[in-house]
Backbone as a chain_set.jsonl record, in Angstrom:
{"seq": "MGKVWKEFREFAMRGSLIDMAVGIIIGGAFGAVIKSLVADLLMPPLGLLLGNADFTNLFSVMRDGEVAGPYATLLEAQEAGAVTINYGLFIVAIINFILIAFAVFMLVRTINRLRAEEEEVVEEPTTKECPYCMSTIALNATRCAFCTADLTGN", "coords": {"N": [[12.038, 74.791, -49.568], [13.561, 73.974, -51.621], [14.634, 76.258, -53.137], [16.383, 77.444, -51.0], [18.298, 75.804, -50.954], [19.473, 75.904, -53.63], [20.43, 77.941, -53.427], [22.454, 77.653, -51.386], [23.717, 75.5, -52.771], [24.942, 77.54, -55.07], [26.042, 78.704, -53.421], [28.446, 77.354, -52.268], [29.998, 76.306, -54.594], [31.153, 78.554, -55.683], [33.985, 79.531, -57.064], [35.926, 80.847, -55.37], [35.544, 79.961, -52.863], [35.774, 77.126, -52.952], [38.609, 77.137, -54.051], [39.59, 77.878, -51.371], [39.066, 76.246, -49.589], [40.444, 74.366, -51.075], [43.319, 75.289, -50.606], [43.154, 75.529, -47.085], [43.478, 72.407, -47.144], [45.548, 71.228, -48.045], [47.681, 73.22, -46.81], [47.234, 72.07, -44.409], [48.208, 69.593, -44.861], [50.392, 70.459, -45.299], [51.389, 71.303, -43.062], [51.674, 68.954, -41.468], [53.583, 67.73, -42.663], [55.986, 69.353, -42.484], [55.709, 69.597, -39.444], [56.708, 67.077, -39.293], [59.521, 67.002, -40.509], [60.582, 68.858, -38.654], [60.003, 67.379, -36.0], [61.2, 64.761, -36.816], [63.408, 65.186, -38.357], [65.402, 67.261, -37.609], [65.152, 67.817, -34.928], [66.261, 65.36, -33.983], [69.341, 66.103, -34.631], [70.005, 68.764, -33.449], [69.126, 68.241, -30.957], [71.737, 66.136, -30.144], [73.712, 67.585, -30.613], [73.726, 69.902, -28.875], [73.816, 67.816, -26.376], [72.431, 65.516, -26.12], [70.073, 66.112, -26.074], [66.791, 65.926, -25.711], [64.027, 68.075, -26.737], [61.522, 67.302, -26.838], [61.422, 66.289, -23.859], [61.786, 68.222, -22.286], [61.095, 70.096, -19.291], [59.711, 71.369, -16.831], [58.704, 70.948, -13.415], [56.378, 71.49, -11.865], [54.529, 70.79, -9.467], [54.554, 67.942, -8.025], [52.759, 64.767, -8.75], [50.446, 62.326, -8.307], [52.73, 59.782, -7.698], [55.567, 60.674, -6.655], [58.448, 63.028, -8.003], [62.022, 62.512, -8.902], [61.214, 62.957, -12.87], [61.731, 61.446, -15.33], [60.782, 61.355, -18.049], [58.473, 63.562, -19.69], [56.114, 62.459, -20.694], [56.062, 60.414, -18.255], [55.953, 62.296, -16.192], [53.25, 63.703, -16.67], [51.6, 60.969, -16.779], [52.084, 60.499, -14.018], [50.586, 62.505, -13.097], [51.546, 64.975, -12.62], [52.198, 68.574, -12.305], [53.35, 70.422, -15.333], [55.809, 72.756, -16.478], [55.869, 72.725, -19.942], [58.595, 73.0, -21.665], [60.019, 72.761, -23.787], [58.27, 72.058, -25.561], [57.129, 74.163, -26.696], [59.264, 75.133, -27.729], [60.036, 73.695, -29.695], [57.394, 74.15, -31.337], [57.974, 77.053, -31.742], [59.912, 76.399, -33.54], [58.528, 75.334, -35.837], [56.884, 77.542, -36.1], [58.576, 79.06, -37.449], [59.666, 77.767, -39.487], [57.534, 77.26, -40.851], [56.623, 79.764, -41.712], [58.408, 80.892, -42.845], [58.574, 79.24, -45.087], [56.368, 79.531, -46.33], [56.624, 82.832, -46.669], [58.412, 82.162, -48.599], [57.2, 81.205, -50.99], [55.076, 82.991, -51.311], [56.705, 85.009, -52.007], [57.73, 83.969, -54.271], [55.606, 83.63, -55.987], [54.914, 86.458, -56.16], [56.774, 87.44, -57.364], [56.336, 86.172, -60.712], [53.977, 87.043, -61.287], [54.744, 89.991, -61.185], [56.378, 89.464, -63.476], [54.185, 88.913, -65.473], [53.128, 91.167, -65.525], [54.521, 93.194, -66.379], [54.69, 94.805, -68.971], [55.502, 95.102, -72.73], [56.21, 98.142, -74.273], [54.852, 99.527, -76.577], [56.639, 101.111, -79.689], [57.249, 104.339, -79.949], [58.595, 106.083, -81.351], [61.104, 106.029, -84.078], [63.824, 105.657, -85.997], [65.363, 108.028, -88.798], [66.34, 107.195, -91.559], [67.988, 108.336, -93.072], [69.463, 110.207, -92.143], [69.656, 109.271, -89.458], [68.44, 109.795, -87.41], [66.146, 110.348, -84.346], [62.938, 110.48, -84.941], [59.135, 110.909, -85.08], [57.149, 107.859, -84.919], [54.947, 108.081, -86.981], [55.661, 109.596, -88.722], [56.419, 111.174, -92.279], [58.121, 112.873, -92.919], [61.306, 113.662, -92.642], [62.384, 115.413, -90.005], [64.745, 116.57, -89.904], [66.705, 116.458, -91.963], [64.976, 116.513, -93.876], [64.074, 114.474, -95.446], [61.991, 112.356, -97.381], [59.939, 110.339, -96.441], [57.963, 108.607, -96.921], [57.964, 106.036, -98.605], [58.844, 104.485, -96.6]], "CA": [[13.362, 74.115, -49.59], [14.673, 73.834, -52.743], [15.986, 77.691, -53.281], [17.274, 77.336, -50.162], [19.401, 74.12, -51.507], [19.96, 76.11, -55.136], [21.27, 79.109, -52.786], [23.696, 76.901, -50.929], [24.828, 74.985, -53.819], [25.344, 78.439, -55.824], [27.38, 79.662, -52.283], [29.521, 76.606, -52.225], [30.192, 76.112, -55.661], [31.716, 79.394, -55.973], [35.745, 79.272, -57.2], [37.239, 81.212, -54.315], [35.652, 79.267, -51.722], [36.492, 76.396, -53.672], [40.088, 77.256, -53.752], [39.643, 78.789, -49.996], [39.198, 75.087, -49.232], [41.689, 73.56, -51.383], [44.43, 76.015, -49.614], [43.334, 74.555, -45.979], [43.43, 70.922, -46.931], [47.069, 71.456, -48.287], [48.01, 73.54, -45.985], [46.933, 71.168, -43.3], [48.716, 68.535, -45.19], [52.099, 70.995, -45.267], [51.512, 71.483, -41.735], [52.171, 67.699, -41.064], [54.755, 67.612, -43.593], [56.852, 70.584, -41.436], [55.749, 69.231, -38.13], [57.413, 65.512, -38.993], [60.654, 67.796, -40.841], [61.292, 69.641, -37.53], [60.727, 66.486, -35.102], [62.138, 63.325, -37.173], [64.912, 65.231, -39.324], [65.999, 68.882, -37.369], [65.472, 68.337, -33.57], [67.565, 64.385, -32.955], [70.612, 66.216, -34.673], [70.306, 69.534, -32.655], [69.695, 67.527, -29.471], [72.693, 65.635, -30.231], [74.738, 68.869, -30.874], [73.413, 69.874, -27.304], [74.285, 67.278, -25.552], [71.636, 64.31, -25.926], [68.999, 66.923, -25.224], [65.371, 65.583, -26.085], [63.533, 68.834, -26.525], [60.159, 66.689, -26.053], [61.624, 65.715, -22.461], [62.765, 69.111, -21.35], [60.358, 70.445, -18.874], [59.636, 72.053, -15.318], [57.519, 70.391, -12.717], [55.711, 72.639, -10.658], [53.905, 70.335, -8.451], [54.557, 66.577, -8.394], [51.652, 63.969, -9.084], [50.512, 61.289, -6.927], [54.02, 59.357, -7.651], [56.671, 61.956, -6.199], [59.391, 62.772, -8.701], [62.098, 62.952, -10.577], [60.243, 62.048, -13.601], [62.873, 60.673, -16.475], [60.241, 61.845, -19.18], [57.213, 64.258, -19.672], [55.271, 61.14, -20.303], [56.237, 60.005, -16.898], [55.331, 63.116, -15.447], [51.987, 63.327, -17.345], [50.86, 59.759, -16.182], [51.622, 60.682, -12.398], [49.318, 63.317, -12.805], [52.608, 66.384, -12.28], [51.842, 69.787, -13.56], [54.613, 70.788, -15.735], [55.419, 73.373, -17.595], [56.871, 71.96, -21.197], [59.313, 74.481, -22.263], [60.888, 72.065, -25.185], [57.432, 71.359, -26.813], [57.341, 75.175, -26.613], [60.353, 75.431, -28.658], [59.551, 72.815, -30.955], [56.083, 74.506, -31.915], [58.585, 78.061, -32.217], [60.858, 76.105, -34.573], [57.819, 74.502, -36.866], [56.243, 78.387, -36.795], [59.638, 79.57, -37.706], [59.32, 76.936, -41.092], [56.03, 77.278, -41.772], [56.288, 81.129, -41.922], [59.458, 81.088, -44.056], [58.289, 78.591, -46.357], [55.287, 80.803, -46.978], [57.383, 83.58, -47.303], [58.951, 82.164, -50.181], [56.038, 81.087, -51.696], [54.37, 84.076, -51.621], [57.926, 85.73, -52.973], [57.707, 83.302, -55.877], [54.278, 84.217, -56.92], [54.821, 87.855, -56.475], [57.585, 87.506, -59.029], [55.81, 85.659, -61.286], [52.808, 88.318, -61.104], [55.388, 90.784, -61.503], [57.197, 89.199, -64.776], [53.352, 88.936, -66.465], [52.206, 92.916, -65.13], [55.665, 93.968, -67.345], [54.011, 95.651, -70.317], [56.225, 96.103, -73.664], [55.472, 99.55, -74.518], [54.968, 100.06, -78.746], [57.531, 102.366, -79.662], [56.682, 106.037, -80.347], [59.896, 106.785, -82.292], [61.942, 105.597, -85.309], [65.168, 106.463, -86.651], [65.477, 108.535, -90.203], [66.926, 105.798, -92.24], [69.518, 108.946, -93.93], [70.476, 111.022, -90.964], [69.781, 108.627, -88.294], [67.94, 111.334, -86.11], [64.849, 110.293, -83.906], [61.324, 111.254, -85.373], [57.936, 110.392, -85.115], [56.622, 106.617, -85.742], [54.2, 108.212, -88.352], [56.406, 110.719, -89.34], [56.207, 111.155, -93.384], [59.098, 113.139, -93.834], [62.11, 113.429, -91.819], [62.312, 116.814, -89.152], [65.8, 117.169, -89.355], [66.933, 116.334, -92.894], [63.632, 117.462, -94.808], [63.978, 113.592, -96.403], [60.406, 111.716, -97.935], [59.924, 108.735, -95.723], [56.749, 107.968, -97.233], [58.452, 104.546, -98.766], [60.034, 103.522, -95.716]], "C": [[14.018, 74.187, -50.412], [15.248, 75.587, -53.218], [16.515, 77.484, -51.875], [18.447, 76.342, -50.68], [20.277, 74.809, -52.69], [20.829, 77.436, -54.19], [22.471, 78.404, -52.64], [24.555, 76.631, -51.689], [25.573, 75.883, -54.798], [26.865, 79.007, -54.977], [28.15, 78.446, -52.147], [30.102, 76.487, -53.358], [30.86, 77.212, -56.404], [33.48, 79.027, -56.189], [36.276, 79.913, -55.694], [36.647, 80.484, -53.188], [36.151, 77.86, -51.903], [37.623, 76.265, -53.194], [40.348, 77.851, -52.147], [40.125, 76.96, -48.922], [40.011, 74.038, -49.724], [42.993, 73.795, -50.48], [44.138, 75.518, -48.048], [43.596, 73.301, -46.164], [45.05, 71.149, -46.944], [47.609, 72.326, -47.593], [47.99, 72.732, -44.399], [47.931, 69.975, -43.579], [50.185, 69.092, -45.165], [52.371, 71.136, -43.844], [52.357, 70.332, -40.862], [53.633, 67.324, -41.673], [55.99, 68.438, -42.492], [57.098, 69.83, -40.412], [56.791, 67.94, -38.069], [58.647, 66.17, -39.327], [61.712, 68.248, -39.45], [61.08, 68.081, -36.261], [61.599, 64.997, -35.385], [63.652, 63.992, -38.224], [65.821, 66.372, -38.568], [66.31, 68.356, -35.949], [66.682, 66.845, -33.044], [69.14, 65.169, -33.136], [70.857, 67.511, -33.756], [70.193, 69.142, -31.385], [70.929, 67.025, -29.471], [74.007, 66.787, -30.043], [74.497, 69.413, -29.219], [73.73, 69.246, -26.334], [73.341, 65.88, -25.321], [70.173, 64.921, -25.7], [67.352, 66.431, -26.376], [64.493, 66.681, -25.901], [61.792, 68.256, -26.09], [59.911, 66.851, -24.362], [62.26, 67.316, -21.756], [61.299, 70.385, -20.743], [60.243, 70.545, -17.75], [58.811, 71.338, -14.562], [57.34, 71.351, -11.422], [54.974, 72.013, -9.554], [54.088, 68.83, -8.543], [53.026, 65.731, -8.4], [51.606, 62.992, -7.597], [51.693, 60.167, -6.839], [55.063, 60.626, -7.549], [57.521, 61.885, -7.486], [60.746, 62.367, -8.424], [61.376, 62.223, -11.632], [61.852, 62.29, -15.007], [62.547, 61.037, -17.837], [58.86, 62.913, -19.077], [56.028, 63.392, -19.465], [54.968, 60.512, -19.159], [55.248, 60.604, -15.817], [53.876, 63.219, -15.594], [51.442, 62.13, -17.114], [50.563, 60.009, -14.771], [50.759, 61.7, -12.018], [49.932, 64.985, -12.598], [52.019, 67.19, -13.243], [52.996, 70.551, -13.842], [54.278, 71.811, -16.437], [56.557, 72.89, -18.708], [57.078, 72.783, -22.382], [59.947, 73.891, -23.434], [59.661, 71.675, -25.637], [57.144, 72.496, -27.26], [58.187, 75.792, -27.958], [59.93, 74.739, -29.627], [58.352, 73.29, -32.012], [56.919, 75.935, -32.719], [59.336, 77.566, -33.525], [59.882, 75.885, -35.972], [57.318, 75.683, -36.861], [56.962, 78.954, -37.882], [59.509, 79.037, -39.751], [58.483, 77.499, -41.436], [56.207, 78.796, -42.508], [57.477, 81.208, -42.869], [59.4, 80.151, -45.424], [57.429, 79.188, -47.067], [55.606, 82.313, -47.303], [57.873, 83.102, -48.548], [57.963, 81.637, -51.077], [55.05, 82.421, -52.517], [55.763, 85.126, -52.758], [58.044, 85.4, -54.403], [56.22, 84.033, -56.428], [54.167, 85.582, -57.146], [55.973, 88.174, -57.626], [57.373, 86.969, -59.973], [54.414, 86.44, -61.82], [53.644, 89.495, -61.582], [56.036, 90.745, -63.276], [55.371, 89.243, -65.906], [52.884, 90.144, -66.129], [53.184, 93.535, -66.574], [55.095, 94.135, -69.182], [54.966, 96.048, -71.465], [55.555, 97.26, -74.011], [56.174, 99.391, -75.855], [55.889, 101.094, -78.504], [56.797, 103.329, -80.424], [57.433, 106.286, -81.2], [60.605, 105.464, -83.284], [63.357, 106.51, -85.375], [64.86, 106.702, -88.06], [66.434, 107.702, -90.693], [68.382, 106.382, -93.277], [69.748, 109.567, -93.06], [70.652, 110.638, -89.58], [69.364, 109.42, -86.969], [66.798, 110.794, -85.86], [64.063, 110.619, -84.575], [60.345, 110.44, -84.824], [57.779, 108.677, -85.446], [55.779, 107.171, -86.895], [54.567, 109.146, -89.033], [56.193, 110.38, -90.975], [57.626, 111.868, -93.715], [60.105, 113.979, -92.305], [62.66, 115.589, -91.263], [63.73, 117.481, -89.265], [66.19, 117.421, -90.662], [66.167, 116.704, -94.158], [63.576, 115.832, -95.892], [62.202, 113.165, -96.15], [60.785, 110.506, -97.184], [58.476, 107.696, -96.147], [57.014, 106.5, -97.796], [58.694, 103.822, -97.512], [59.112, 103.0, -94.369]], "O": [[15.199, 74.47, -50.211], [16.398, 75.781, -53.611], [17.71, 77.272, -52.079], [19.621, 76.676, -50.52], [21.461, 74.516, -52.854], [21.979, 77.697, -54.545], [23.389, 78.428, -53.46], [25.716, 77.037, -51.707], [26.576, 75.461, -55.373], [27.968, 79.416, -55.342], [29.049, 78.929, -51.459], [31.295, 76.611, -53.081], [31.169, 77.035, -57.583], [34.068, 78.272, -55.415], [37.066, 79.256, -55.016], [37.501, 80.36, -52.311], [36.918, 77.402, -51.056], [37.903, 75.569, -52.218], [41.479, 78.265, -51.895], [40.974, 76.67, -48.078], [40.292, 73.02, -49.091], [43.592, 72.939, -49.83], [45.158, 74.959, -47.645], [44.088, 72.831, -45.138], [45.694, 71.229, -45.898], [48.77, 72.116, -47.942], [48.771, 72.96, -43.475], [48.447, 69.402, -42.619], [51.123, 68.307, -45.027], [53.532, 71.091, -43.436], [53.235, 70.49, -40.014], [54.551, 66.723, -41.115], [56.769, 67.768, -41.814], [58.209, 69.351, -40.184], [57.54, 67.735, -37.114], [59.334, 66.07, -38.31], [62.917, 68.101, -39.246], [62.113, 67.769, -35.667], [62.321, 64.352, -34.624], [64.611, 63.344, -38.642], [67.001, 66.413, -38.917], [67.489, 68.353, -35.596], [67.575, 66.943, -32.203], [70.014, 65.061, -32.276], [71.952, 67.473, -33.195], [71.018, 69.564, -30.575], [71.533, 67.556, -28.538], [75.033, 66.646, -29.376], [75.406, 69.136, -28.437], [73.981, 69.863, -25.298], [73.576, 65.207, -24.318], [69.255, 64.266, -25.206], [67.137, 66.696, -27.559], [63.92, 66.56, -24.818], [61.075, 68.749, -25.22], [58.931, 67.252, -23.735], [63.082, 67.373, -20.841], [60.717, 71.213, -21.444], [60.788, 69.571, -17.23], [57.871, 70.967, -15.266], [57.99, 71.717, -10.443], [54.762, 72.76, -8.599], [53.502, 68.475, -9.566], [52.116, 66.395, -7.905], [52.22, 62.914, -6.533], [51.639, 59.538, -5.782], [55.207, 61.428, -8.471], [57.443, 60.84, -8.133], [60.72, 61.656, -7.42], [60.952, 61.081, -11.452], [62.622, 63.215, -15.26], [63.392, 61.114, -18.729], [58.276, 62.8, -17.999], [55.207, 63.425, -18.549], [53.841, 60.07, -18.934], [54.392, 60.139, -15.065], [53.204, 62.824, -14.641], [50.248, 62.308, -17.355], [49.46, 59.894, -14.236], [50.257, 61.829, -10.902], [49.212, 65.974, -12.461], [51.55, 66.959, -14.357], [53.61, 71.212, -13.004], [53.183, 72.06, -16.942], [57.754, 72.715, -18.485], [56.454, 73.132, -23.384], [60.491, 74.723, -24.16], [59.82, 70.671, -26.331], [56.769, 72.384, -28.427], [57.859, 76.593, -28.834], [59.363, 75.348, -30.534], [58.307, 72.949, -33.194], [56.749, 76.113, -33.925], [59.359, 78.303, -34.511], [60.341, 76.197, -37.071], [56.8, 75.661, -37.977], [56.461, 79.301, -38.952], [59.347, 79.691, -40.781], [58.558, 78.308, -42.361], [55.958, 78.959, -43.702], [57.176, 81.815, -43.897], [60.009, 80.313, -46.482], [57.572, 79.411, -48.269], [54.923, 82.944, -48.109], [57.671, 83.775, -49.558], [58.283, 81.856, -52.245], [54.597, 82.652, -53.639], [55.643, 85.684, -53.849], [58.316, 86.107, -55.373], [56.104, 84.928, -57.265], [53.504, 86.024, -58.085], [55.934, 89.011, -58.528], [58.39, 87.083, -60.658], [53.996, 86.179, -62.949], [53.13, 90.062, -62.546], [56.117, 91.695, -64.055], [55.481, 89.619, -67.073], [51.771, 90.219, -66.649], [52.71, 94.143, -67.534], [55.279, 93.491, -70.215], [55.366, 97.211, -71.416], [54.325, 97.301, -74.027], [57.345, 99.221, -76.193], [55.992, 101.795, -77.498], [55.953, 103.154, -81.304], [56.885, 106.886, -82.126], [60.535, 104.249, -83.1], [63.716, 107.605, -84.942], [64.203, 105.855, -88.664], [67.461, 107.579, -90.025], [69.262, 105.759, -93.87], [70.978, 109.565, -93.112], [71.353, 111.181, -88.727], [69.901, 109.546, -85.869], [66.107, 110.584, -86.857], [64.584, 111.526, -85.225], [60.594, 109.418, -84.186], [58.46, 108.307, -86.402], [55.994, 106.564, -87.945], [53.88, 109.585, -89.955], [55.76, 109.24, -91.139], [58.252, 111.484, -94.703], [59.676, 114.61, -91.339], [63.065, 116.543, -91.926], [63.961, 118.623, -88.868], [66.143, 118.626, -90.91], [66.648, 117.104, -95.217], [63.095, 115.948, -97.019], [61.44, 113.469, -95.232], [61.804, 109.836, -97.344], [58.135, 106.561, -95.813], [56.187, 105.678, -97.403], [58.727, 102.592, -97.476], [59.626, 102.285, -93.509]]}, "num_chains": 1, "name": "protein.A"}
């Protein structure tokens, strides 16, 4: 049993596994923030623009419940046991997805730019200029190929 515990501990403490766990936790919190952004900040003004539409209450009744409709809200329909198609909730879910996808895109784009900047390698020069005739010559040249000047002191 001690060997199994040791192997499990090594597995659980791997950097990539811990990074993944942190990513999942942060992702869950990020999802909650986006859900609140959509439900609490974006949907109310959008609903006002569309004539006081509350997207969470956009639904179609397929079959009435124990208490016959019409139902003013989705909650009333669900409490009555009605079978509904909740297309308003679907719209909200699509908006959530688009915002999360855009935020992830921007994050990945930024990370890729930072990585590209890190990977830029400054190449060491392989040539230099002759101080006498200004011709381009090899960096380790001791005599200029163009003006034959001695470059050992330079």
